[in-house]
Amino acid sequence: MFDEMPERTRALKDRLEAFMEAEIYPNERALLEGPAGPGLWSPVPLLAKLQAKARAQGLWNLFWNHGPEGAGLSNYDYTHLCEVLGRSLAAPSVFNCNAPDVGNMEILAAYGTEAQKKTWLAPLLTAEIRSCFAMTEPGVASSDATNIETEIRRDGDHYVVTGRKWWTTGAMSDQCRVAIVMGKSDPSAPKHRAQSMILVPMDAPGVTIERPLTVYGYAHPPLGHAEITFDAVRVPTENMLLGEGRGFEIAQGRLGPGRIHHCMRFIGLAERALQILCQRAASRTAFGSRLSDMGGIRQVIGQSRCELEQARLVTLKAAWAMDRHGNKAARNEIAVAKIAVPSIVGTILDRAIQVHGGAGLSQDLFLAEAFAETRFLRIGDGPDEVHREALARAEIARHVAKVPA
Ligand SMILES: Cc1cc2nc3c(=O)[nH]c(=O)nc-3n(C[C@H](O)[C@H](O)[C@H](O)COP(=O)(O)OP(=O)(O)OC[C@H]3O[C@@H](n4cnc5c(N)ncnc54)[C@H](O)[C@@H]3O)c2cc1C
């Protein structure tokens, strides 16, 4: 049942696998390292060429199910494809399925006005431009979004945005044209009505990229992560998303699908890691034995398969629940996957690194960078503890409600 999919999805998957073999793996390092020197934040010319090929083969916007610009798949079906493209960190940008653009496109589709869609969504769907999502701030514990302090103040027919953000993924890209900024528009409102989200063009006066941030030393070109200041940036009132005080509503709508896409991709990374772990173990001899004949290593392989199946199943269940019941009703399933998958995948990557010895830590293999990526997701999109807390709340309420008075 779990790998059942409609014929069209199966055909897309076959085509995607062939594209990965022919175009992604051979070009992976070139795509991930970016141009040398000051051009680091420009995409390598190869990216546009591969994007054009992906579009021509119908492998474009595979996540998109709102209209003719995408594949129109359910979350469940997309899981199978996302796993394939997740096998390489270089692939999502080639298929226009990368974070944070996917989440931002979903926001614009769900909450944008027709004018906002025309200005920002249309060029995102064709990858003419890139975008970023600026919520987290260095000055406050941002896992609690009610803490966000950036000010969004109304001034006539404009809003004035003032604050400092960091870890804004995508903002280093020289194609990044717009930020979705979260900030307080009414500090006196009840805490879940105090925040708004507003579209801020990256070239608006007062927007300054202060510095790039690295993850375990990886700069992640061409998207990167930035620290940004917004110094009394004036944007027209039409740039407000959904309405003043509706930032939380949007944040909840955004993070569900985004979180689950990370999980889907990570399963692909773990499959690839387990594959090369086995291949390496079968090709190396130490102390008179092939590594793949050693009991300790065989245990690691068997255990990895068990854990990987668990990761896939919780992700498929979350995707199924989103399709069947909607993102909000599926929040517990999404939280389970968001907590479980990065941790399992990180452990499998770590084992693959260990079995490769020094090579596992080098730039010659995808393992070290992939490990850094999975480590980030135990914090990004909300730390594990926050999701466990939400699950505990739901679990206790469920059981306590059942106790007779
Ligand atoms: C590579 C990367 C990319 C990112 N991309 C983006 C982006 O594009 N846009 C954006 O806005 N943000 C982004 N982030 C930021 C990320 O979402 C935040 O770092 C995260 O939400 C945590 O916020 P914080 O760093 O302020 O940690 P804090 O809120 O200070 O939390 C620190 C720690 O406190 C603990 N903690 C918090 N709450 C609880 C609790 N209830 N129970 C127990 N322990 C708890 C956890 O261990 C947590 O890790 C990114 C982060 C990274 C590393």
Short mmCIF file of C-alpha atoms and ligand atoms in Angstrom, two decimals:
data_model
loop_
_atom_site.label_atom_id
_atom_site.label_comp_id
_atom_site.label_asym_id
_atom_site.label_seq_id
_atom_site.Cartn_x
_atom_site.Cartn_y
_atom_site.Cartn_z
CA MET A 1 0.00 0.00 0.00
CA PHE A 2 2.69 2.48 0.98
CA ASP A 3 4.32 2.78 -2.41
CA GLU A 4 1.04 2.67 -4.31
CA MET A 5 0.56 5.72 -6.47
CA PRO A 6 -1.47 6.74 -9.48
CA GLU A 7 0.05 5.93 -12.87
CA ARG A 8 0.80 9.60 -13.55
CA THR A 9 2.73 9.94 -10.28
CA ARG A 10 4.65 6.73 -11.03
CA ALA A 11 5.60 8.09 -14.47
CA LEU A 12 6.73 11.39 -12.92
CA LYS A 13 8.79 9.47 -10.36
CA ASP A 14 10.52 7.43 -13.06
CA ARG A 15 11.31 10.59 -15.01
CA LEU A 16 12.54 12.32 -11.87
CA GLU A 17 14.84 9.41 -11.01
CA ALA A 18 16.30 9.49 -14.51
CA PHE A 19 16.84 13.27 -14.24
CA MET A 20 18.60 12.85 -10.90
CA GLU A 21 21.01 10.31 -12.42
CA ALA A 22 21.68 12.27 -15.60
CA GLU A 23 21.72 15.86 -14.40
CA ILE A 24 21.80 16.25 -10.62
CA TYR A 25 24.36 13.82 -9.18
CA PRO A 26 27.04 14.62 -11.79
CA ASN A 27 26.58 18.37 -11.19
CA GLU A 28 25.91 18.29 -7.47
CA ARG A 29 29.13 19.91 -6.26
CA ALA A 30 29.03 22.66 -8.89
CA LEU A 31 25.46 23.53 -7.92
CA LEU A 32 26.11 23.51 -4.17
CA GLU A 33 29.40 25.36 -4.11
CA GLY A 34 28.26 28.28 -6.27
CA PRO A 35 30.61 30.58 -8.16
CA ALA A 36 33.90 31.36 -6.42
CA GLY A 37 34.56 34.77 -4.85
CA PRO A 38 32.21 37.73 -4.76
CA GLY A 39 29.69 36.01 -7.06
CA LEU A 40 28.91 33.48 -4.33
CA TRP A 41 25.32 34.71 -4.04
CA SER A 42 24.57 34.48 -7.75
CA PRO A 43 23.28 31.17 -9.08
CA VAL A 44 25.73 29.28 -11.28
CA PRO A 45 24.63 29.53 -14.97
CA LEU A 46 24.16 25.75 -14.92
CA LEU A 47 21.18 26.17 -12.57
CA ALA A 48 19.10 28.05 -15.14
CA LYS A 49 19.98 25.44 -17.79
CA LEU A 50 18.88 22.57 -15.56
CA GLN A 51 15.73 24.45 -14.53
CA ALA A 52 14.81 24.83 -18.20
CA LYS A 53 15.34 21.09 -18.75
CA ALA A 54 13.25 20.24 -15.69
CA ARG A 55 10.42 22.45 -16.95
CA ALA A 56 10.58 20.91 -20.39
CA GLN A 57 10.21 17.46 -18.83
CA GLY A 58 7.22 18.44 -16.70
CA LEU A 59 9.27 18.23 -13.49
CA TRP A 60 8.55 21.79 -12.42
CA ASN A 61 6.71 22.98 -9.29
CA LEU A 62 5.95 19.39 -8.34
CA PHE A 63 4.66 20.57 -4.92
CA TRP A 64 2.12 22.95 -6.47
CA ASN A 65 -1.49 21.78 -6.54
CA HIS A 66 -3.34 25.07 -7.01
CA GLY A 67 -3.41 25.32 -10.78
CA PRO A 68 -1.79 24.62 -14.12
CA GLU A 69 1.64 25.95 -13.03
CA GLY A 70 2.35 22.73 -11.11
CA ALA A 71 1.88 18.98 -10.94
CA GLY A 72 -1.42 19.00 -9.03
CA LEU A 73 -0.42 16.14 -6.71
CA SER A 74 -1.80 15.29 -3.27
CA ASN A 75 0.60 15.62 -0.34
CA TYR A 76 0.75 11.82 -0.19
CA ASP A 77 1.76 11.50 -3.83
CA TYR A 78 4.20 14.37 -3.61
CA THR A 79 5.92 12.57 -0.70
CA HIS A 80 7.13 9.89 -3.12
CA LEU A 81 8.59 12.48 -5.49
CA CYS A 82 9.97 14.75 -2.80
CA GLU A 83 11.89 11.80 -1.39
CA VAL A 84 13.56 11.32 -4.77
CA LEU A 85 14.54 14.95 -5.21
CA GLY A 86 15.56 15.09 -1.55
CA ARG A 87 18.40 12.68 -2.24
CA SER A 88 20.53 15.67 -3.20
CA LEU A 89 20.65 19.04 -1.47
CA ALA A 90 21.27 20.53 -4.91
CA ALA A 91 18.02 19.28 -6.43
CA PRO A 92 15.14 21.29 -4.88
CA SER A 93 16.23 24.57 -6.55
CA VAL A 94 16.44 22.85 -9.93
CA PHE A 95 12.78 21.76 -9.67
CA ASN A 96 11.62 25.01 -7.96
CA CYS A 97 10.69 23.03 -4.87
CA ASN A 98 13.09 24.67 -2.41
CA ALA A 99 12.56 26.27 0.98
CA PRO A 100 11.69 29.00 1.76
CA ASP A 101 10.20 29.82 -1.65
CA VAL A 102 7.74 26.94 -1.50
CA GLY A 103 6.33 28.13 1.83
CA ASN A 104 6.19 31.71 0.61
CA MET A 105 4.39 30.69 -2.57
CA GLU A 106 1.87 28.79 -0.44
CA ILE A 107 1.31 31.91 1.67
CA LEU A 108 0.77 34.10 -1.37
CA ALA A 109 -1.60 31.56 -2.91
CA ALA A 110 -3.65 31.21 0.26
CA TYR A 111 -3.62 34.75 1.62
CA GLY A 112 -2.36 37.11 -1.11
CA THR A 113 -4.49 39.63 -2.97
CA GLU A 114 -4.69 39.42 -6.76
CA ALA A 115 -2.17 42.29 -7.01
CA GLN A 116 0.25 40.59 -4.57
CA LYS A 117 -0.03 37.35 -6.52
CA LYS A 118 0.68 39.10 -9.79
CA THR A 119 3.69 40.98 -8.45
CA TRP A 120 5.32 38.23 -6.37
CA LEU A 121 3.73 34.82 -6.83
CA ALA A 122 3.84 34.73 -10.62
CA PRO A 123 7.62 35.33 -10.86
CA LEU A 124 8.27 32.91 -7.97
CA LEU A 125 6.45 30.16 -9.82
CA THR A 126 8.75 30.68 -12.80
CA ALA A 127 11.85 31.14 -10.57
CA GLU A 128 12.49 34.57 -12.09
CA ILE A 129 12.90 35.83 -8.52
CA ARG A 130 13.59 34.37 -5.06
CA SER A 131 12.08 35.29 -1.68
CA CYS A 132 12.72 35.00 2.04
CA PHE A 133 10.75 34.67 5.26
CA ALA A 134 11.90 36.92 8.11
CA MET A 135 10.48 35.95 11.47
CA THR A 136 13.38 34.99 13.77
CA GLU A 137 15.17 37.77 15.67
CA PRO A 138 18.52 37.68 17.44
CA GLY A 139 17.19 39.69 20.38
CA VAL A 140 14.35 37.40 21.53
CA ALA A 141 13.58 33.69 21.94
CA SER A 142 11.87 33.32 18.58
CA SER A 143 10.65 29.76 19.11
CA ASP A 144 7.89 31.63 20.94
CA ALA A 145 6.63 33.80 18.09
CA THR A 146 4.67 36.04 20.46
CA ASN A 147 8.09 37.46 21.44
CA ILE A 148 8.79 38.89 17.98
CA GLU A 149 9.50 42.59 18.43
CA THR A 150 9.91 44.07 14.96
CA GLU A 151 7.56 47.03 14.73
CA ILE A 152 5.03 47.40 11.90
CA ARG A 153 3.50 50.85 12.43
CA ARG A 154 0.77 52.38 10.30
CA ASP A 155 1.56 55.83 8.95
CA GLY A 156 -1.14 57.11 6.58
CA ASP A 157 -1.20 54.94 3.48
CA HIS A 158 2.08 53.24 4.45
CA TYR A 159 3.43 50.90 7.10
CA VAL A 160 6.83 51.56 8.64
CA VAL A 161 8.86 48.42 9.45
CA THR A 162 11.67 48.61 12.02
CA GLY A 163 13.59 45.66 13.45
CA ARG A 164 16.44 43.18 13.20
CA LYS A 165 16.06 39.65 11.86
CA TRP A 166 18.45 36.78 11.45
CA TRP A 167 18.57 33.32 9.98
CA THR A 168 16.57 34.66 7.05
CA THR A 169 17.12 31.87 4.53
CA GLY A 170 17.29 32.94 0.89
CA ALA A 171 18.04 36.57 1.68
CA MET A 172 21.67 36.38 0.54
CA SER A 173 20.64 35.44 -3.00
CA ASP A 174 21.05 38.30 -5.43
CA GLN A 175 17.76 37.13 -6.97
CA CYS A 176 15.88 37.62 -3.68
CA ARG A 177 13.37 40.39 -4.32
CA VAL A 178 10.89 40.16 -1.47
CA ALA A 179 10.73 39.32 2.23
CA ILE A 180 7.67 38.25 4.13
CA VAL A 181 8.33 40.00 7.44
CA MET A 182 6.58 39.16 10.69
CA GLY A 183 6.25 41.93 13.27
CA LYS A 184 4.03 43.52 15.88
CA SER A 185 1.41 45.85 14.48
CA ASP A 186 -0.49 46.25 17.76
CA PRO A 187 1.49 45.50 20.94
CA SER A 188 -1.64 46.10 23.03
CA ALA A 189 -3.69 43.42 21.27
CA PRO A 190 -4.15 39.89 22.69
CA LYS A 191 -0.86 38.11 22.02
CA HIS A 192 -2.08 36.02 19.09
CA ARG A 193 -3.54 39.11 17.40
CA ALA A 194 -0.56 41.42 17.93
CA GLN A 195 1.53 40.17 14.97
CA SER A 196 1.15 40.80 11.26
CA MET A 197 2.98 39.73 8.12
CA ILE A 198 3.89 42.19 5.44
CA LEU A 199 5.62 42.04 2.06
CA VAL A 200 8.81 44.09 1.99
CA PRO A 201 10.72 44.52 -1.30
CA MET A 202 14.39 43.80 -0.65
CA ASP A 203 15.41 46.97 -2.50
CA ALA A 204 13.26 49.25 -0.32
CA PRO A 205 15.29 52.01 1.35
CA GLY A 206 16.23 50.95 4.89
CA VAL A 207 16.66 47.22 4.19
CA THR A 208 20.28 46.26 4.93
CA ILE A 209 21.86 42.83 4.73
CA GLU A 210 24.24 42.95 7.69
CA ARG A 211 26.05 39.62 7.15
CA PRO A 212 25.68 36.06 5.93
CA LEU A 213 25.39 33.30 8.56
CA THR A 214 26.88 29.85 8.14
CA VAL A 215 25.66 26.45 9.37
CA TYR A 216 28.63 24.40 10.67
CA GLY A 217 30.66 26.61 8.32
CA TYR A 218 28.47 25.97 5.23
CA ALA A 219 27.36 29.18 3.53
CA HIS A 220 24.64 27.45 1.47
CA PRO A 221 24.98 29.44 -1.77
CA PRO A 222 23.16 30.66 -3.73
CA LEU A 223 20.35 31.15 -1.15
CA GLY A 224 22.31 31.63 2.09
CA HIS A 225 21.06 32.82 5.46
CA ALA A 226 21.24 36.50 6.41
CA GLU A 227 21.08 38.86 9.32
CA ILE A 228 19.04 41.87 8.16
CA THR A 229 18.06 45.21 9.59
CA PHE A 230 14.86 47.02 8.65
CA ASP A 231 15.39 50.68 9.47
CA ALA A 232 12.07 52.55 9.20
CA VAL A 233 11.29 50.82 5.90
CA ARG A 234 8.17 52.32 4.31
CA VAL A 235 5.88 50.01 2.37
CA PRO A 236 2.39 50.75 1.01
CA THR A 237 -0.57 49.45 3.04
CA GLU A 238 -1.44 47.14 0.10
CA ASN A 239 1.60 45.06 1.10
CA MET A 240 -0.08 43.82 4.29
CA LEU A 241 -0.92 40.11 4.07
CA LEU A 242 -4.46 39.09 4.98
CA GLY A 243 -4.92 41.98 7.41
CA GLU A 244 -3.45 43.51 10.55
CA GLY A 245 -3.14 41.10 13.46
CA ARG A 246 -3.42 37.95 11.31
CA GLY A 247 0.28 36.97 11.36
CA PHE A 248 -0.24 33.89 13.55
CA GLU A 249 -2.97 32.60 11.34
CA ILE A 250 -0.62 32.82 8.37
CA ALA A 251 2.33 31.32 10.27
CA GLN A 252 0.30 28.26 11.14
CA GLY A 253 -0.88 27.81 7.58
CA ARG A 254 2.68 28.13 6.27
CA LEU A 255 4.61 25.86 8.51
CA GLY A 256 2.55 22.69 8.17
CA PRO A 257 3.37 21.84 4.55
CA GLY A 258 6.90 23.29 4.86
CA ARG A 259 7.73 21.05 7.78
CA ILE A 260 6.51 17.96 6.08
CA HIS A 261 8.41 18.70 2.87
CA HIS A 262 11.66 18.81 4.87
CA CYS A 263 10.82 15.37 6.27
CA MET A 264 10.07 13.95 2.82
CA ARG A 265 13.37 15.22 1.45
CA PHE A 266 15.35 13.94 4.42
CA ILE A 267 14.09 10.41 3.86
CA GLY A 268 15.69 10.57 0.43
CA LEU A 269 18.96 11.74 1.99
CA ALA A 270 18.88 8.87 4.49
CA GLU A 271 18.18 6.31 1.74
CA ARG A 272 21.16 7.58 -0.19
CA ALA A 273 23.34 7.54 2.94
CA LEU A 274 22.38 3.94 3.72
CA GLN A 275 23.05 2.98 0.11
CA ILE A 276 26.60 4.35 0.13
CA LEU A 277 27.19 3.04 3.64
CA CYS A 278 26.53 -0.51 2.36
CA GLN A 279 28.57 0.02 -0.80
CA ARG A 280 31.52 1.35 1.15
CA ALA A 281 31.32 -1.40 3.76
CA ALA A 282 31.28 -4.03 1.01
CA SER A 283 34.33 -2.53 -0.69
CA ARG A 284 36.69 -2.01 2.30
CA THR A 285 38.73 -4.53 4.24
CA ALA A 286 40.18 -3.93 7.70
CA PHE A 287 41.94 -6.41 9.97
CA GLY A 288 41.35 -9.18 7.48
CA SER A 289 37.57 -8.74 7.15
CA ARG A 290 35.34 -6.84 4.83
CA LEU A 291 33.57 -4.14 6.83
CA SER A 292 30.25 -5.52 5.56
CA ASP A 293 31.07 -8.88 7.19
CA MET A 294 31.65 -7.35 10.61
CA GLY A 295 28.84 -7.91 13.10
CA GLY A 296 28.89 -4.36 14.47
CA ILE A 297 28.49 -2.86 11.02
CA ARG A 298 25.74 -5.31 10.05
CA GLN A 299 23.86 -4.30 13.20
CA VAL A 300 24.13 -0.66 12.19
CA ILE A 301 22.75 -1.45 8.73
CA GLY A 302 19.80 -3.46 10.05
CA GLN A 303 18.98 -0.85 12.66
CA SER A 304 19.16 1.94 10.06
CA ARG A 305 16.65 0.14 7.85
CA CYS A 306 14.24 -0.21 10.82
CA GLU A 307 14.50 3.46 11.69
CA LEU A 308 14.25 4.64 8.10
CA GLU A 309 11.01 2.72 7.61
CA GLN A 310 9.62 4.34 10.76
CA ALA A 311 10.59 7.79 9.46
CA ARG A 312 8.93 7.14 6.11
CA LEU A 313 5.75 5.83 7.67
CA VAL A 314 5.22 8.78 10.01
CA THR A 315 5.83 11.15 7.10
CA LEU A 316 3.39 9.33 4.82
CA LYS A 317 0.84 9.28 7.61
CA ALA A 318 1.18 13.03 8.12
CA ALA A 319 0.83 13.65 4.37
CA TRP A 320 -2.20 11.38 4.24
CA ALA A 321 -3.77 13.16 7.23
CA MET A 322 -3.20 16.55 5.57
CA ASP A 323 -4.94 15.33 2.42
CA ARG A 324 -7.76 13.69 4.30
CA HIS A 325 -8.41 16.14 7.15
CA GLY A 326 -6.59 19.39 6.26
CA ASN A 327 -3.35 20.88 7.59
CA LYS A 328 -4.78 22.12 10.86
CA ALA A 329 -6.39 18.83 11.85
CA ALA A 330 -3.17 17.02 10.89
CA ARG A 331 -0.99 19.14 13.17
CA ASN A 332 -0.17 16.32 15.59
CA GLU A 333 0.87 13.96 12.79
CA ILE A 334 2.98 16.77 11.31
CA ALA A 335 4.61 17.40 14.71
CA VAL A 336 5.45 13.70 15.13
CA ALA A 337 7.18 13.65 11.74
CA LYS A 338 8.93 16.99 12.34
CA ILE A 339 10.42 15.66 15.60
CA ALA A 340 11.17 12.08 14.57
CA VAL A 341 12.52 12.38 11.05
CA PRO A 342 15.45 14.84 11.39
CA SER A 343 16.70 12.92 14.41
CA ILE A 344 16.51 9.50 12.72
CA VAL A 345 18.01 10.82 9.48
CA GLY A 346 20.78 12.61 11.37
CA THR A 347 21.66 9.34 13.13
CA ILE A 348 21.78 7.39 9.86
CA LEU A 349 23.97 10.06 8.25
CA ASP A 350 26.26 9.95 11.27
CA ARG A 351 26.59 6.16 10.90
CA ALA A 352 27.36 6.53 7.20
CA ILE A 353 30.04 9.11 8.05
CA GLN A 354 31.55 6.72 10.60
CA VAL A 355 31.67 3.79 8.17
CA HIS A 356 33.40 6.01 5.58
CA GLY A 357 36.12 7.02 8.06
CA GLY A 358 37.83 10.30 7.17
CA ALA A 359 36.21 10.39 3.75
CA GLY A 360 32.83 10.73 5.42
CA LEU A 361 33.75 14.11 6.83
CA SER A 362 35.30 15.45 3.64
CA GLN A 363 33.85 17.62 0.89
CA ASP A 364 34.10 14.66 -1.49
CA LEU A 365 30.84 13.17 -0.21
CA PHE A 366 27.44 14.69 0.49
CA LEU A 367 27.31 13.27 4.02
CA ALA A 368 28.84 16.06 6.11
CA GLU A 369 26.74 18.83 4.60
CA ALA A 370 23.62 16.67 4.79
CA PHE A 371 24.32 16.01 8.46
CA ALA A 372 24.51 19.76 9.11
CA GLU A 373 21.21 20.20 7.29
CA THR A 374 19.39 17.62 9.40
CA ARG A 375 20.87 19.06 12.59
CA PHE A 376 19.46 22.46 11.68
CA LEU A 377 15.96 21.07 11.39
CA ARG A 378 15.90 20.05 15.03
CA ILE A 379 15.84 23.84 15.65
CA GLY A 380 14.49 25.42 12.45
CA ASP A 381 10.70 25.63 11.98
CA GLY A 382 10.47 25.39 15.76
CA PRO A 383 12.77 23.40 18.08
CA ASP A 384 11.92 19.78 18.94
CA GLU A 385 10.99 20.76 22.50
CA VAL A 386 8.27 23.13 21.33
CA HIS A 387 6.68 20.44 19.16
CA ARG A 388 6.93 17.85 21.95
CA GLU A 389 5.25 20.34 24.28
CA ALA A 390 2.38 20.80 21.81
CA LEU A 391 2.03 17.04 21.41
CA ALA A 392 2.02 16.55 25.18
CA ARG A 393 -0.72 19.16 25.52
CA ALA A 394 -2.88 17.37 22.96
CA GLU A 395 -2.14 13.95 24.40
CA ILE A 396 -2.97 14.92 27.98
CA ALA A 397 -6.16 16.69 26.90
CA ARG A 398 -7.21 13.60 24.96
CA HIS A 399 -6.72 11.21 27.88
CA VAL A 400 -7.87 13.48 30.64
CA ALA A 401 -11.04 14.30 28.74
CA LYS A 402 -11.81 10.59 28.77
CA VAL A 403 -11.66 10.32 32.58
CA PRO A 404 -15.23 10.33 33.94
CA ALA A 405 -16.01 13.29 36.21
C1 LIG B 1 19.81 27.11 9.05
C2 LIG B 1 18.65 27.84 9.63
C3 LIG B 1 17.70 28.39 8.77
C4 LIG B 1 16.63 29.13 9.30
N1 LIG B 1 15.77 29.75 8.44
C5 LIG B 1 14.86 30.62 8.94
C6 LIG B 1 14.07 31.44 8.08
O1 LIG B 1 14.16 31.35 6.84
N2 LIG B 1 13.26 32.37 8.63
C7 LIG B 1 13.13 32.52 9.97
O2 LIG B 1 12.36 33.37 10.40
N3 LIG B 1 13.85 31.74 10.82
C8 LIG B 1 14.71 30.81 10.35
N4 LIG B 1 15.48 30.06 11.20
C9 LIG B 1 15.38 30.28 12.64
C10 LIG B 1 14.72 29.17 13.42
O3 LIG B 1 13.37 29.01 13.02
C11 LIG B 1 14.85 29.56 14.91
O4 LIG B 1 16.23 29.44 15.23
C12 LIG B 1 14.03 28.68 15.81
O5 LIG B 1 12.64 28.96 15.67
C13 LIG B 1 14.40 28.85 17.29
O6 LIG B 1 14.39 30.20 17.68
P1 LIG B 1 15.66 30.78 18.46
O7 LIG B 1 16.88 30.51 17.66
O8 LIG B 1 15.38 32.18 18.84
O9 LIG B 1 15.81 29.87 19.76
P2 LIG B 1 15.12 30.14 21.22
O10 LIG B 1 13.70 30.51 21.05
O11 LIG B 1 16.01 31.07 21.95
O12 LIG B 1 15.21 28.69 21.81
C14 LIG B 1 16.46 28.12 22.24
C15 LIG B 1 16.24 26.74 22.79
O13 LIG B 1 15.37 26.79 23.92
C16 LIG B 1 14.74 25.54 24.08
N5 LIG B 1 13.28 25.73 24.21
C17 LIG B 1 12.51 26.66 23.61
N6 LIG B 1 11.21 26.49 23.93
C18 LIG B 1 11.16 25.41 24.75
C19 LIG B 1 10.12 24.72 25.42
N7 LIG B 1 8.82 25.09 25.28
N8 LIG B 1 10.43 23.64 26.18
C20 LIG B 1 11.73 23.25 26.32
N9 LIG B 1 12.76 23.87 25.71
C21 LIG B 1 12.49 24.93 24.93
C22 LIG B 1 15.08 24.72 22.82
O14 LIG B 1 16.12 23.81 23.11
C23 LIG B 1 15.53 25.77 21.85
O15 LIG B 1 16.40 25.25 20.85
C24 LIG B 1 16.51 29.26 10.71
C25 LIG B 1 17.44 28.67 11.57
C26 LIG B 1 18.52 27.98 11.05
C27 LIG B 1 19.52 27.40 11.99
#
